[in-house]
Short mmCIF file of C-alpha atoms in Angstrom, two decimals:
data_model
loop_
_atom_site.label_atom_id
_atom_site.label_comp_id
_atom_site.label_asym_id
_atom_site.label_seq_id
_atom_site.Cartn_x
_atom_site.Cartn_y
_atom_site.Cartn_z
CA MET A 3 -129.31 88.51 54.09
CA GLU A 4 -131.13 86.65 56.82
CA ASN A 5 -133.59 83.76 55.74
CA ARG A 6 -132.77 84.25 52.05
CA ASN A 7 -131.42 81.66 49.63
CA TYR A 8 -128.59 83.06 47.46
CA TYR A 9 -128.97 80.05 45.10
CA ASP A 10 -132.67 80.96 44.48
CA ILE A 11 -131.62 84.59 43.87
CA LEU A 12 -129.22 83.60 41.05
CA GLY A 13 -131.59 80.92 39.84
CA VAL A 14 -128.94 78.21 40.14
CA SER A 15 -128.94 74.87 41.96
CA THR A 16 -126.59 74.12 44.96
CA LYS A 17 -124.70 71.84 42.45
CA ALA A 18 -123.81 74.88 40.26
CA ALA A 19 -120.16 75.08 39.15
CA PRO A 20 -118.42 78.53 39.49
CA ASP A 21 -118.79 79.29 35.79
CA GLU A 22 -122.56 78.61 35.92
CA ILE A 23 -122.83 81.06 38.83
CA THR A 24 -120.99 83.68 37.00
CA ALA A 25 -123.09 83.23 33.91
CA ALA A 26 -126.26 83.40 35.98
CA LYS A 27 -125.03 86.69 37.60
CA ASN A 28 -124.16 88.36 34.23
CA ALA A 29 -127.57 87.37 32.66
CA LEU A 30 -129.40 88.83 35.73
CA ALA A 31 -127.24 91.94 35.91
CA LYS A 32 -127.99 92.55 32.24
CA GLN A 33 -131.74 92.31 32.97
CA TYR A 34 -131.91 94.20 36.21
CA HIS A 35 -129.20 96.80 35.98
CA PRO A 36 -130.64 100.13 36.97
CA ASP A 37 -129.35 102.00 33.93
CA ALA A 38 -131.25 99.56 31.69
CA ASN A 39 -134.52 100.03 33.57
CA ILE A 40 -134.55 103.73 34.70
CA LYS A 41 -135.78 104.77 31.30
CA ASN A 42 -138.91 102.75 31.98
CA GLY A 43 -139.36 104.35 35.32
CA ILE A 44 -138.44 101.25 37.21
CA ASP A 45 -135.88 101.32 39.98
CA THR A 46 -134.11 97.97 40.19
CA THR A 47 -131.34 99.08 42.47
CA ASP A 48 -132.42 96.95 45.40
CA LYS A 49 -132.76 93.88 43.03
CA MET A 50 -129.22 94.48 41.66
CA GLN A 51 -127.79 94.75 45.05
CA GLU A 52 -129.38 91.44 45.90
CA ILE A 53 -127.92 89.86 42.84
CA LEU A 54 -124.46 91.16 43.52
CA GLU A 55 -124.60 90.11 47.25
CA ALA A 56 -125.59 86.57 46.26
CA TYR A 57 -122.74 86.48 43.73
CA ASN A 58 -120.26 87.85 46.28
CA ILE A 59 -120.86 84.86 48.50
CA LEU A 60 -121.30 82.05 45.93
CA SER A 61 -118.37 82.99 43.73
CA ASP A 62 -115.92 82.90 46.64
CA THR A 63 -115.08 79.33 47.55
CA VAL A 64 -114.48 80.08 51.19
CA LYS A 65 -117.63 82.16 51.69
CA ARG A 66 -119.67 79.51 49.67
CA ALA A 67 -118.57 76.78 51.88
CA GLU A 68 -119.52 78.53 55.04
CA TYR A 69 -122.72 79.48 53.58
CA ASP A 70 -123.56 76.01 52.51
CA ARG A 71 -122.70 74.88 56.13
CA GLU A 72 -125.05 77.52 57.42
CA ILE A 73 -128.09 76.74 55.28
CA SER A 74 -127.60 72.93 55.70
CA GLY A 75 -127.30 73.15 59.48
CA ARG A 76 -124.64 70.52 59.31
CA ARG A 77 -120.95 70.99 59.20
CA GLN A 78 -119.36 70.08 55.94
CA ASP A 79 -122.73 69.02 54.31
CA MET A 80 -122.60 70.97 50.95
CA GLN A 81 -125.96 69.52 49.67
CA THR A 82 -124.48 69.11 46.29
CA PHE A 83 -125.55 65.63 45.43
CA ASP A 84 -126.19 62.13 46.75
CA LEU A 85 -122.74 60.96 47.45
CA LYS A 86 -123.64 57.37 46.78
CA SER A 87 -125.47 57.99 43.43
CA GLY A 88 -124.19 58.68 40.05
CA ALA A 89 -125.85 60.88 37.36
CA SER A 90 -127.83 57.91 36.23
CA GLY A 91 -129.13 57.18 39.78
CA GLN A 92 -127.10 53.96 39.93
CA GLU A 93 -125.01 53.29 42.92
CA GLN A 94 -121.34 53.92 42.47
CA SER A 95 -118.38 52.68 44.34
CA GLU A 96 -117.25 55.50 46.59
CA GLU A 97 -113.63 54.38 46.35
CA GLU A 98 -113.71 55.29 42.61
CA THR A 99 -114.74 58.80 43.11
CA PHE A 100 -113.23 62.04 44.27
CA VAL A 101 -115.81 62.00 47.15
CA THR A 102 -113.48 59.49 48.95
CA TYR A 103 -110.70 62.27 49.19
CA TRP A 104 -113.14 65.00 50.05
CA LYS A 105 -114.64 62.95 52.93
CA ALA A 106 -111.19 62.04 54.12
CA ALA A 107 -110.23 65.80 54.18
CA GLY A 108 -113.39 66.65 55.94
CA ALA A 109 -112.75 64.06 58.62
CA LEU A 110 -109.21 65.26 58.98
CA TYR A 111 -110.38 68.69 59.44
CA GLU A 112 -112.76 67.77 62.29
CA ILE A 113 -110.01 65.87 64.02
CA ILE A 114 -107.64 68.74 63.67
CA MET A 115 -110.20 71.22 65.22
CA GLU A 116 -110.64 68.97 68.21
CA SER A 117 -106.83 68.46 68.67
CA ASN A 118 -106.32 72.27 68.37
CA GLU A 119 -108.72 72.78 71.24
CA LEU A 120 -107.04 70.18 73.37
CA PHE A 121 -103.53 71.66 72.69
CA ARG A 122 -104.93 75.20 73.65
CA GLN A 123 -106.07 73.65 76.96
CA LYS A 124 -102.77 71.86 77.34
CA GLU A 125 -104.65 68.71 77.83
CA GLU A 126 -102.15 66.39 76.20
CA THR A 127 -104.11 63.23 77.19
CA SER A 128 -104.47 59.82 75.54
CA ARG A 129 -107.29 61.44 73.42
CA LEU A 130 -104.58 63.28 71.52
CA ALA A 131 -102.91 59.96 70.74
CA GLN A 132 -106.18 58.57 69.49
CA LEU A 133 -106.78 61.61 67.32
CA SER A 134 -103.18 61.21 65.94
CA MET A 135 -103.88 57.65 64.77
CA GLN A 136 -107.26 58.64 63.34
CA ALA A 137 -105.69 61.41 61.37
CA LEU A 138 -103.06 59.24 59.95
CA LYS A 139 -105.69 57.15 58.32
CA HIS A 140 -107.18 60.02 56.43
CA ILE A 141 -103.77 61.37 55.67
CA LEU A 142 -102.75 58.10 53.99
CA ILE A 143 -105.83 58.33 51.75
CA LEU A 144 -104.98 61.80 50.63
CA LYS A 145 -101.42 60.99 50.09
CA ASP A 146 -102.13 57.85 48.19
CA ALA A 147 -104.23 60.03 45.86
CA SER A 148 -101.20 62.32 45.30
CA ILE A 149 -103.02 65.33 46.80
CA PRO A 150 -100.27 67.56 48.36
CA GLU A 151 -100.86 68.90 51.99
CA LYS A 152 -101.57 72.55 50.72
CA TYR A 153 -104.80 71.28 49.27
CA TRP A 154 -106.05 69.45 52.26
CA HIS A 155 -108.03 72.34 53.87
CA PRO A 156 -111.70 71.63 53.26
CA ASP A 157 -112.37 75.04 51.67
CA ILE A 158 -110.17 73.93 48.81
CA MET A 159 -111.38 70.43 48.71
CA ASN A 160 -114.95 71.75 48.47
CA TRP A 161 -114.02 73.79 45.36
CA LEU A 162 -112.32 70.66 43.91
CA LEU A 163 -115.46 68.64 44.60
CA PHE A 164 -117.71 71.16 42.92
CA THR A 165 -115.45 71.15 39.97
CA TRP A 166 -115.15 67.36 39.86
CA TYR A 167 -118.90 66.94 40.01
CA LYS A 168 -119.17 68.86 36.78
CA ASN A 169 -116.86 66.30 34.99
CA ARG A 170 -116.30 63.12 36.89
CA ASN A 171 -113.61 61.94 34.45
CA MET A 172 -111.27 64.66 35.56
CA THR A 173 -108.04 63.32 37.19
CA VAL A 174 -106.87 64.55 40.57
CA ALA A 175 -103.82 66.11 38.90
CA TYR A 176 -105.96 68.10 36.44
CA LEU A 177 -108.25 69.15 39.23
CA LEU A 178 -105.43 70.58 41.24
CA THR A 179 -104.08 72.41 38.06
CA MET A 180 -107.61 73.93 37.63
CA TYR A 181 -107.64 75.18 41.21
CA ASP A 182 -104.24 76.73 40.92
CA GLU A 183 -105.36 78.48 37.71
CA TYR A 184 -108.53 79.71 39.35
CA VAL A 185 -106.74 81.21 42.32
CA LYS A 186 -104.17 82.77 40.09
CA LYS A 187 -106.76 84.46 37.88
CA SER A 188 -109.63 85.12 40.34
CA ALA A 189 -108.05 85.87 43.69
CA SER A 190 -106.80 89.22 44.64
CA PRO A 191 -103.40 89.53 46.25
CA VAL A 192 -105.08 89.81 49.77
CA GLU A 193 -107.33 86.92 49.06
CA LYS A 194 -104.26 84.75 47.94
CA LEU A 195 -102.42 85.66 51.23
CA LYS A 196 -105.42 84.59 53.26
CA LEU A 197 -105.86 81.38 51.42
CA GLN A 198 -102.16 80.57 51.90
CA GLY A 199 -102.21 81.54 55.48
CA ARG A 200 -105.26 79.31 56.18
CA SER A 201 -103.69 76.38 54.40
CA HIS A 202 -100.41 76.80 56.17
CA ARG A 203 -101.93 77.00 59.60
CA PHE A 204 -103.90 73.84 58.86
CA GLN A 205 -100.69 72.16 57.58
CA HIS A 206 -98.91 73.15 60.83
CA SER A 207 -101.82 71.77 62.95
CA VAL A 208 -101.61 68.44 61.10
CA LYS A 209 -97.85 68.04 61.63
CA ARG A 210 -98.21 69.00 65.34
CA LEU A 211 -100.86 66.28 65.94
CA ILE A 212 -98.93 63.60 64.00
CA LYS A 213 -95.86 64.27 65.89
CA PHE A 214 -97.55 63.92 69.26
#
């Protein structure tokens, strides 16, 4: 849906948590379902399709992350909130927030994407050695936070950040448990395989770079 904003269609902000998106979709579906309007001679089929299309994108963590990057025009910019401001508008210490880990995962992802391209081109130059050292810095941040490698892919970290923003008192361990439960209940078998495959490929790329 070119030049359309899915957040506006559902009437939610870019900060909306997954349950808020689902609630918005359900409310709109109840209002615009064709069966509920046909008796009044109103065809709301197109509106309903628009709502479902927006929900299909925003309810999927991978699709939502890609869409956020698309509408922001900047990779990894989710436009969720001011990373240096708290709810009260007062500046927070970044080291005390989940944002630190999210940024580390994002930076690691960018490094891995560059290293993958160099490996494909078989250009094992000093640049790979530099990237390996840079990656290690971000890896240590994630390991110190007790975030296992399988969660490091930015699509997963994006979901964790959205969830953490809803309640900033959540611990990392609880966030990871919530993500596992979300995938278990919401993802189809095919989607689970895709998520696992994407995570495994990323882990392999990380290990390959570190060993260089």
